[in-house]
Amino acid sequence: MSCACGTWRRRTEVSCGQARARPRRSAPAVTASPRVRWPSGFSLHGDDARAWGLSSQGIVVLGINRAYGKNALSKNLLKMLSKAVDALKSDKKVRTIIIRSEVPGIFCAGADLKERAKMHSSEVGPFVSKIRAVINDIANLPVPTIAAIDGLALGGGLELALACDIRVAASSAKMGLVETKLAIIPGGGGTQRLPRAIGMSLAKELIFSARVLDGQEAKAVGLISHVLEQNQEGDAAYRKALDLAREFLPQGPVAMRVAKLAINQGMEVDLVTGLAIEEACYAQTISTKDRLEGLLAFKEKRPPRYKGE
C-alpha cells in the first residue's frame, strides 16, 4: 500500500473519505483523488482497514466497510476506529464528521459474536470496555457528528449511532438494542444513552423486549431526527447527512465546538450549573477573530469568512 492516490486493498473496514454521495459496493476497489488530502498528513493503512482524505470543505466521512462480517465490531475494526478518532479530534480543519456504512443494507450489526465466542471469559470484560471507550471517544469528538443509518444497526451498532449528535435513517433501516436476547446487556453505553435520547420508560421497554424498530418507528419515538425513503443507490440517509453537514459549514468553527461542549456538559447537571457552563463557553467566543468577522460581515451585508480563530 502506498500513497493516498493508490488503489486500496480489497478487504477494508474503515475509510475516511471525501464528502460526496457515491454508490456503495460491498468490497470496493477505491482510488482516492490526489487532491483529497488529510490536512494533518494523517493516513491509516492496514490489511483490513483504510482511512483517507478530507474534503476541502471540512466534512469528513468515516466509512465502515467490513462486508464479510456485517460491519460487526471486531478487535481490528475497533483499533482502526480508535486511530481515526484520535486523528480527527485534534484536527482544527475538521468541521463535521459523518459516520456511515459502505456495505449495502448494513450500518453495524453490533459486536463480532463469532470472535467473541472464541474469547476466554476473562477477555470479554476488557473487550467490552474497549468498545465502550471507543464509542465514548466518538461521543466526545469536539465537532458535530452525524450517523447515517442506511441499514441494520443492532446492539453495538446502535450504540455507535447513539454516540453521534444527530442520527438520520432510511425508513427501511432496522435498529435496536437486542443484547438481552443473548442474556447480556448493552455494554457500549446503550443503557445510558438510549434513556437520554428517548426517555427512561420507553428505553427500558425497548431494552427489556429487545425490540427492533424500523426508520419510521425510530423517528416516532425520537431515536432519530430524520427518516427518508430509501433510494435506488441505498444511501438516502447518507445524502441527508451530507445536506445537514453542509448546512453547518457557514457557522463559526469555534462557536460550533463550544456550543456542543455547552450542550453536552449542561445536559448532565442542574439548570443553574448548566447556565454557568453556558456562560463559560460563551466567554470563549468573545476574544475570537471570528466573532469580530461575524459582526463586520453583518454590518457590510456579506457572508462571513470564518477561520476558526
mmCIF file of C-alpha atoms in Angstrom:
data_model
loop_
_atom_site.group_PDB
_atom_site.id
_atom_site.type_symbol
_atom_site.label_atom_id
_atom_site.label_comp_id
_atom_site.label_asym_id
_atom_site.label_seq_id
_atom_site.Cartn_x
_atom_site.Cartn_y
_atom_site.Cartn_z
ATOM 1 C CA MET A 1 0.000 0.000 0.000
ATOM 2 C CA SER A 2 1.478 3.320 -0.974
ATOM 3 C CA CYS A 3 0.192 6.892 -1.033
ATOM 4 C CA ALA A 4 -3.314 8.342 -0.941
ATOM 5 C CA CYS A 5 -3.631 8.190 -4.712
ATOM 6 C CA GLY A 6 -3.109 4.449 -4.890
ATOM 7 C CA THR A 7 -5.683 1.651 -5.074
ATOM 8 C CA TRP A 8 -6.859 0.267 -1.776
ATOM 9 C CA ARG A 9 -6.865 -3.356 -0.759
ATOM 10 C CA ARG A 10 -9.991 -5.354 -1.465
ATOM 11 C CA ARG A 11 -10.841 -6.095 2.168
ATOM 12 C CA THR A 12 -11.431 -2.899 4.081
ATOM 13 C CA GLU A 13 -13.056 -1.958 7.367
ATOM 14 C CA VAL A 14 -12.749 1.766 7.876
ATOM 15 C CA SER A 15 -12.401 4.614 5.440
ATOM 16 C CA CYS A 16 -12.278 8.333 5.978
ATOM 17 C CA GLY A 17 -13.237 9.871 2.688
ATOM 18 C CA GLN A 18 -14.303 12.808 0.599
ATOM 19 C CA ALA A 19 -17.703 14.220 1.479
ATOM 20 C CA ARG A 20 -19.734 13.421 -1.602
ATOM 21 C CA ALA A 21 -22.508 10.976 -2.360
ATOM 22 C CA ARG A 22 -21.367 7.940 -4.296
ATOM 23 C CA PRO A 23 -22.656 4.405 -4.889
ATOM 24 C CA ARG A 24 -21.589 1.789 -2.391
ATOM 25 C CA ARG A 25 -20.123 -1.589 -3.148
ATOM 26 C CA SER A 26 -19.699 -4.451 -0.731
ATOM 27 C CA ALA A 27 -15.975 -4.814 -1.488
ATOM 28 C CA PRO A 28 -14.843 -1.778 -3.449
ATOM 29 C CA ALA A 29 -11.523 -1.018 -5.040
ATOM 30 C CA VAL A 30 -11.419 2.703 -4.398
ATOM 31 C CA THR A 31 -8.973 5.117 -5.929
ATOM 32 C CA ALA A 32 -8.620 8.310 -3.937
ATOM 33 C CA SER A 33 -8.079 11.584 -5.741
ATOM 34 C CA PRO A 34 -4.613 13.006 -5.032
ATOM 35 C CA ARG A 35 -6.302 16.371 -4.482
ATOM 36 C CA VAL A 36 -8.084 14.989 -1.423
ATOM 37 C CA ARG A 37 -5.572 15.125 1.408
ATOM 38 C CA TRP A 38 -5.795 14.849 5.161
ATOM 39 C CA PRO A 39 -4.779 18.281 6.490
ATOM 40 C CA SER A 40 -2.548 16.853 9.216
ATOM 41 C CA GLY A 41 -0.939 14.331 6.905
ATOM 42 C CA PHE A 42 -2.881 11.547 8.637
ATOM 43 C CA SER A 43 -3.082 8.213 6.918
ATOM 44 C CA LEU A 44 -4.244 4.836 8.100
ATOM 45 C CA HIS A 45 -3.422 1.646 6.239
ATOM 46 C CA GLY A 46 -3.882 -1.953 7.267
ATOM 47 C CA ASP A 47 -4.755 -5.334 5.899
ATOM 48 C CA ASP A 48 -8.387 -4.861 6.885
ATOM 49 C CA ALA A 49 -8.831 -1.093 7.123
ATOM 50 C CA ARG A 50 -8.200 2.206 5.437
ATOM 51 C CA ALA A 51 -8.637 5.855 6.302
ATOM 52 C CA TRP A 52 -8.111 8.579 3.764
ATOM 53 C CA GLY A 53 -8.842 12.066 2.681
ATOM 54 C CA LEU A 54 -10.783 15.090 3.749
ATOM 55 C CA SER A 55 -12.984 17.289 1.641
ATOM 56 C CA SER A 56 -11.794 20.843 1.183
ATOM 57 C CA GLN A 57 -14.976 21.931 2.980
ATOM 58 C CA GLY A 58 -14.020 20.203 6.208
ATOM 59 C CA ILE A 59 -16.640 17.449 6.083
ATOM 60 C CA VAL A 60 -15.080 14.098 6.951
ATOM 61 C CA VAL A 61 -16.799 10.846 6.087
ATOM 62 C CA LEU A 62 -15.822 7.928 8.299
ATOM 63 C CA GLY A 63 -16.948 4.859 6.397
ATOM 64 C CA ILE A 64 -17.180 1.330 7.811
ATOM 65 C CA ASN A 65 -16.594 -1.393 5.247
ATOM 66 C CA ARG A 66 -16.377 -4.880 6.683
ATOM 67 C CA ALA A 67 -18.823 -6.653 4.444
ATOM 68 C CA TYR A 68 -17.686 -10.169 5.303
ATOM 69 C CA GLY A 69 -18.568 -9.502 8.961
ATOM 70 C CA LYS A 70 -21.659 -7.297 8.527
ATOM 71 C CA ASN A 71 -19.577 -4.393 9.882
ATOM 72 C CA ALA A 72 -19.501 -6.122 13.271
ATOM 73 C CA LEU A 73 -17.178 -4.570 15.847
ATOM 74 C CA SER A 74 -14.093 -6.772 15.802
ATOM 75 C CA LYS A 75 -10.820 -6.098 17.608
ATOM 76 C CA ASN A 76 -9.272 -4.838 14.402
ATOM 77 C CA LEU A 77 -12.203 -2.608 13.484
ATOM 78 C CA LEU A 78 -12.141 -1.049 16.964
ATOM 79 C CA LYS A 79 -8.425 -0.426 16.572
ATOM 80 C CA MET A 80 -8.954 1.313 13.238
ATOM 81 C CA LEU A 81 -11.854 3.392 14.554
ATOM 82 C CA SER A 82 -9.770 4.423 17.542
ATOM 83 C CA LYS A 83 -6.889 5.559 15.333
ATOM 84 C CA ALA A 84 -9.205 7.545 13.086
ATOM 85 C CA VAL A 85 -10.922 9.247 16.025
ATOM 86 C CA ASP A 86 -7.572 10.134 17.633
ATOM 87 C CA ALA A 87 -6.547 11.911 14.443
ATOM 88 C CA LEU A 88 -9.880 13.644 13.930
ATOM 89 C CA LYS A 89 -10.281 15.089 17.404
ATOM 90 C CA SER A 90 -7.163 17.251 17.186
ATOM 91 C CA ASP A 91 -7.538 18.481 13.606
ATOM 92 C CA LYS A 92 -8.867 22.040 13.592
ATOM 93 C CA LYS A 93 -9.762 21.847 9.890
ATOM 94 C CA VAL A 94 -12.381 19.164 10.556
ATOM 95 C CA ARG A 95 -15.813 20.799 10.772
ATOM 96 C CA THR A 96 -18.319 17.923 10.728
ATOM 97 C CA ILE A 97 -17.961 14.127 10.778
ATOM 98 C CA ILE A 98 -20.397 11.710 9.156
ATOM 99 C CA ILE A 99 -20.296 8.050 10.193
ATOM 100 C CA ARG A 100 -21.754 5.748 7.587
ATOM 101 C CA SER A 101 -21.500 2.246 6.171
ATOM 102 C CA GLU A 102 -20.176 1.368 2.762
ATOM 103 C CA VAL A 103 -21.890 -2.027 2.902
ATOM 104 C CA PRO A 104 -25.413 -2.073 1.408
ATOM 105 C CA GLY A 105 -28.153 -2.830 3.920
ATOM 106 C CA ILE A 106 -25.875 -2.788 6.985
ATOM 107 C CA PHE A 107 -24.821 0.032 9.291
ATOM 108 C CA CYS A 108 -23.282 -2.138 12.010
ATOM 109 C CA ALA A 109 -24.533 -5.479 13.292
ATOM 110 C CA GLY A 110 -23.015 -4.968 16.755
ATOM 111 C CA ALA A 111 -20.127 -6.814 18.338
ATOM 112 C CA ASP A 112 -18.457 -9.601 16.372
ATOM 113 C CA LEU A 113 -20.052 -12.567 18.143
ATOM 114 C CA LYS A 114 -18.007 -15.127 16.201
ATOM 115 C CA GLU A 115 -14.863 -13.501 17.528
ATOM 116 C CA ARG A 116 -16.466 -13.166 20.972
ATOM 117 C CA ALA A 117 -17.248 -16.891 21.088
ATOM 118 C CA LYS A 118 -13.540 -17.670 20.818
ATOM 119 C CA MET A 119 -12.643 -15.444 23.769
ATOM 120 C CA HIS A 120 -11.981 -16.726 27.250
ATOM 121 C CA SER A 121 -14.455 -15.330 29.767
ATOM 122 C CA SER A 122 -11.647 -13.246 31.255
ATOM 123 C CA GLU A 123 -11.206 -11.482 27.898
ATOM 124 C CA VAL A 124 -14.840 -10.465 27.427
ATOM 125 C CA GLY A 125 -14.946 -7.707 30.037
ATOM 126 C CA PRO A 126 -11.848 -5.869 28.742
ATOM 127 C CA PHE A 127 -13.092 -6.201 25.151
ATOM 128 C CA VAL A 128 -16.477 -4.668 26.006
ATOM 129 C CA SER A 129 -14.632 -1.933 27.906
ATOM 130 C CA LYS A 130 -12.694 -1.203 24.725
ATOM 131 C CA ILE A 131 -15.943 -0.936 22.751
ATOM 132 C CA ARG A 132 -17.299 1.438 25.391
ATOM 133 C CA ALA A 133 -14.110 3.525 25.342
ATOM 134 C CA VAL A 134 -14.048 3.905 21.548
ATOM 135 C CA ILE A 135 -17.740 4.832 21.449
ATOM 136 C CA ASN A 136 -17.127 7.358 24.245
ATOM 137 C CA ASP A 137 -14.284 8.859 22.218
ATOM 138 C CA ILE A 138 -16.697 9.290 19.310
ATOM 139 C CA ALA A 139 -19.256 10.913 21.623
ATOM 140 C CA ASN A 140 -16.570 13.318 22.855
ATOM 141 C CA LEU A 141 -15.412 14.466 19.424
ATOM 142 C CA PRO A 142 -15.432 18.283 19.534
ATOM 143 C CA VAL A 143 -17.288 18.830 16.245
ATOM 144 C CA PRO A 144 -20.806 17.844 15.139
ATOM 145 C CA THR A 145 -21.184 14.166 14.298
ATOM 146 C CA ILE A 146 -23.946 12.582 12.208
ATOM 147 C CA ALA A 147 -24.788 8.886 11.978
ATOM 148 C CA ALA A 148 -26.221 7.941 8.574
ATOM 149 C CA ILE A 149 -28.139 4.701 9.145
ATOM 150 C CA ASP A 150 -28.955 3.148 5.781
ATOM 151 C CA GLY A 151 -29.334 -0.391 7.075
ATOM 152 C CA LEU A 152 -29.198 -2.672 10.106
ATOM 153 C CA ALA A 153 -27.958 -1.076 13.360
ATOM 154 C CA LEU A 154 -28.179 -3.555 16.214
ATOM 155 C CA GLY A 155 -26.562 -3.711 19.640
ATOM 156 C CA GLY A 156 -23.177 -2.047 19.461
ATOM 157 C CA GLY A 157 -24.097 -0.675 16.054
ATOM 158 C CA LEU A 158 -26.944 1.352 17.537
ATOM 159 C CA GLU A 159 -24.715 2.320 20.464
ATOM 160 C CA LEU A 160 -22.239 3.693 17.935
ATOM 161 C CA ALA A 161 -25.034 5.750 16.348
ATOM 162 C CA LEU A 162 -26.273 6.915 19.767
ATOM 163 C CA ALA A 163 -22.838 8.426 20.399
ATOM 164 C CA CYS A 164 -23.367 10.780 17.461
ATOM 165 C CA ASP A 165 -25.013 14.181 17.878
ATOM 166 C CA ILE A 166 -27.570 13.560 15.136
ATOM 167 C CA ARG A 167 -28.978 10.358 13.659
ATOM 168 C CA VAL A 168 -30.729 10.049 10.315
ATOM 169 C CA ALA A 169 -32.052 6.817 8.858
ATOM 170 C CA ALA A 170 -33.770 5.285 5.889
ATOM 171 C CA SER A 171 -37.303 4.076 6.545
ATOM 172 C CA SER A 172 -36.136 0.551 5.723
ATOM 173 C CA ALA A 173 -33.373 0.623 8.362
ATOM 174 C CA LYS A 174 -33.690 -1.618 11.407
ATOM 175 C CA MET A 175 -32.300 -0.656 14.792
ATOM 176 C CA GLY A 176 -32.460 -1.892 18.357
ATOM 177 C CA LEU A 177 -30.540 -2.873 21.470
ATOM 178 C CA VAL A 178 -31.044 -6.620 21.354
ATOM 179 C CA GLU A 179 -28.469 -7.795 23.890
ATOM 180 C CA THR A 180 -30.969 -9.226 26.387
ATOM 181 C CA LYS A 181 -31.764 -11.915 23.799
ATOM 182 C CA LEU A 182 -28.180 -13.114 24.367
ATOM 183 C CA ALA A 183 -28.522 -12.938 28.172
ATOM 184 C CA ILE A 184 -26.311 -9.852 28.373
ATOM 185 C CA ILE A 185 -26.996 -6.111 28.497
ATOM 186 C CA PRO A 186 -25.948 -3.259 26.212
ATOM 187 C CA GLY A 187 -22.334 -2.588 27.188
ATOM 188 C CA GLY A 188 -21.256 0.161 24.819
ATOM 189 C CA GLY A 189 -23.202 2.937 26.504
ATOM 190 C CA GLY A 190 -26.675 1.873 25.412
ATOM 191 C CA THR A 191 -28.207 1.670 28.894
ATOM 192 C CA GLN A 192 -27.159 5.293 29.456
ATOM 193 C CA ARG A 193 -27.541 6.986 26.067
ATOM 194 C CA LEU A 194 -30.858 5.448 24.976
ATOM 195 C CA PRO A 195 -32.769 6.765 28.044
ATOM 196 C CA ARG A 196 -31.208 10.176 27.494
ATOM 197 C CA ALA A 197 -32.369 10.110 23.888
ATOM 198 C CA ILE A 198 -35.941 8.808 24.230
ATOM 199 C CA GLY A 199 -36.764 8.783 27.945
ATOM 200 C CA MET A 200 -36.310 6.178 30.669
ATOM 201 C CA SER A 201 -39.594 4.281 30.444
ATOM 202 C CA LEU A 202 -39.510 3.720 26.695
ATOM 203 C CA ALA A 203 -35.804 2.885 26.754
ATOM 204 C CA LYS A 204 -36.459 0.223 29.374
ATOM 205 C CA GLU A 205 -39.281 -1.202 27.267
ATOM 206 C CA LEU A 206 -37.075 -1.439 24.175
ATOM 207 C CA ILE A 207 -34.127 -2.976 26.043
ATOM 208 C CA PHE A 208 -36.279 -5.417 28.046
ATOM 209 C CA SER A 209 -38.065 -6.585 24.889
ATOM 210 C CA ALA A 210 -35.009 -6.451 22.581
ATOM 211 C CA ARG A 211 -37.405 -4.844 20.111
ATOM 212 C CA VAL A 212 -36.164 -3.784 16.674
ATOM 213 C CA LEU A 213 -37.611 -0.601 15.148
ATOM 214 C CA ASP A 214 -37.743 0.482 11.532
ATOM 215 C CA GLY A 215 -36.920 4.035 10.498
ATOM 216 C CA GLN A 216 -40.467 5.353 10.845
ATOM 217 C CA GLU A 217 -40.865 3.842 14.309
ATOM 218 C CA ALA A 218 -37.475 5.185 15.367
ATOM 219 C CA LYS A 219 -38.476 8.677 14.236
ATOM 220 C CA ALA A 220 -41.761 8.430 16.120
ATOM 221 C CA VAL A 221 -40.024 7.743 19.447
ATOM 222 C CA GLY A 222 -37.319 10.369 18.893
ATOM 223 C CA LEU A 223 -34.447 7.970 18.360
ATOM 224 C CA ILE A 224 -33.563 9.631 15.045
ATOM 225 C CA SER A 225 -34.018 13.181 13.753
ATOM 226 C CA HIS A 226 -34.904 12.435 10.127
ATOM 227 C CA VAL A 227 -36.307 9.443 8.245
ATOM 228 C CA LEU A 228 -36.024 9.096 4.455
ATOM 229 C CA GLU A 229 -37.468 6.722 1.912
ATOM 230 C CA GLN A 230 -34.583 4.628 0.665
ATOM 231 C CA ASN A 231 -33.315 5.470 -2.810
ATOM 232 C CA GLN A 232 -32.079 3.210 -5.590
ATOM 233 C CA GLU A 233 -28.444 3.683 -4.556
ATOM 234 C CA GLY A 234 -29.206 2.670 -0.972
ATOM 235 C CA ASP A 235 -27.681 5.805 0.560
ATOM 236 C CA ALA A 236 -30.654 8.060 1.357
ATOM 237 C CA ALA A 237 -29.578 8.630 4.967
ATOM 238 C CA TYR A 238 -26.029 9.445 3.878
ATOM 239 C CA ARG A 239 -27.253 12.030 1.391
ATOM 240 C CA LYS A 240 -29.383 13.649 4.095
ATOM 241 C CA ALA A 241 -26.383 13.643 6.430
ATOM 242 C CA LEU A 242 -24.374 15.466 3.763
ATOM 243 C CA ASP A 243 -27.124 18.073 3.427
ATOM 244 C CA LEU A 244 -27.063 18.652 7.183
ATOM 245 C CA ALA A 245 -23.264 18.842 7.271
ATOM 246 C CA ARG A 246 -23.269 21.461 4.520
ATOM 247 C CA GLU A 247 -25.897 23.416 6.462
ATOM 248 C CA PHE A 248 -23.486 23.535 9.420
ATOM 249 C CA LEU A 249 -20.488 24.740 7.412
ATOM 250 C CA PRO A 250 -21.214 28.505 7.248
ATOM 251 C CA GLN A 251 -21.227 28.833 11.040
ATOM 252 C CA GLY A 252 -18.230 29.877 13.142
ATOM 253 C CA PRO A 253 -15.996 26.842 13.878
ATOM 254 C CA VAL A 254 -15.124 27.920 17.418
ATOM 255 C CA ALA A 255 -18.778 28.623 18.172
ATOM 256 C CA MET A 256 -19.775 25.174 16.927
ATOM 257 C CA ARG A 257 -17.242 23.462 19.177
ATOM 258 C CA VAL A 258 -18.141 25.360 22.338
ATOM 259 C CA ALA A 259 -21.881 25.091 21.618
ATOM 260 C CA LYS A 260 -21.532 21.311 21.524
ATOM 261 C CA LEU A 261 -19.493 21.399 24.734
ATOM 262 C CA ALA A 262 -22.077 23.566 26.488
ATOM 263 C CA ILE A 263 -24.953 21.314 25.433
ATOM 264 C CA ASN A 264 -23.202 18.059 26.332
ATOM 265 C CA GLN A 265 -21.995 19.220 29.733
ATOM 266 C CA GLY A 266 -25.173 21.108 30.542
ATOM 267 C CA MET A 267 -27.390 18.079 29.990
ATOM 268 C CA GLU A 268 -25.630 16.239 32.829
ATOM 269 C CA VAL A 269 -26.211 18.884 35.528
ATOM 270 C CA ASP A 270 -28.975 21.025 37.026
ATOM 271 C CA LEU A 271 -30.167 24.162 35.227
ATOM 272 C CA VAL A 272 -28.239 26.647 37.385
ATOM 273 C CA THR A 273 -24.972 24.790 36.821
ATOM 274 C CA GLY A 274 -25.829 24.404 33.141
ATOM 275 C CA LEU A 275 -26.283 28.158 32.776
ATOM 276 C CA ALA A 276 -22.878 28.680 34.378
ATOM 277 C CA ILE A 277 -21.386 26.267 31.841
ATOM 278 C CA GLU A 278 -23.071 28.224 29.056
ATOM 279 C CA GLU A 279 -21.614 31.470 30.382
ATOM 280 C CA ALA A 280 -18.105 29.990 30.493
ATOM 281 C CA CYS A 281 -18.457 28.626 26.979
ATOM 282 C CA TYR A 282 -19.803 31.934 25.642
ATOM 283 C CA ALA A 283 -16.780 33.676 27.137
ATOM 284 C CA GLN A 284 -14.530 31.553 24.930
ATOM 285 C CA THR A 285 -16.023 33.151 21.809
ATOM 286 C CA ILE A 286 -15.696 36.810 22.885
ATOM 287 C CA SER A 287 -12.000 37.236 22.118
ATOM 288 C CA THR A 288 -12.050 35.353 18.806
ATOM 289 C CA LYS A 289 -11.323 36.906 15.423
ATOM 290 C CA ASP A 290 -14.339 35.035 14.085
ATOM 291 C CA ARG A 291 -16.706 36.967 16.373
ATOM 292 C CA LEU A 292 -15.381 40.270 15.050
ATOM 293 C CA GLU A 293 -15.605 38.962 11.484
ATOM 294 C CA GLY A 294 -19.232 37.986 12.091
ATOM 295 C CA LEU A 295 -20.100 41.499 13.261
ATOM 296 C CA LEU A 296 -18.236 43.076 10.354
ATOM 297 C CA ALA A 297 -19.905 40.787 7.814
ATOM 298 C CA PHE A 298 -23.327 41.640 9.278
ATOM 299 C CA LYS A 299 -22.549 45.341 9.004
ATOM 300 C CA GLU A 300 -21.277 45.011 5.428
ATOM 301 C CA LYS A 301 -24.156 42.702 4.451
ATOM 302 C CA ARG A 302 -21.917 39.930 3.140
ATOM 303 C CA PRO A 303 -21.271 36.280 4.076
ATOM 304 C CA PRO A 304 -18.702 35.962 6.865
ATOM 305 C CA ARG A 305 -15.296 34.406 6.216
ATOM 306 C CA TYR A 306 -14.551 32.448 9.357
ATOM 307 C CA LYS A 307 -11.128 30.944 10.022
ATOM 308 C CA GLY A 308 -11.702 29.197 13.304
ATOM 309 C CA GLU A 309 -9.624 31.743 15.205
#
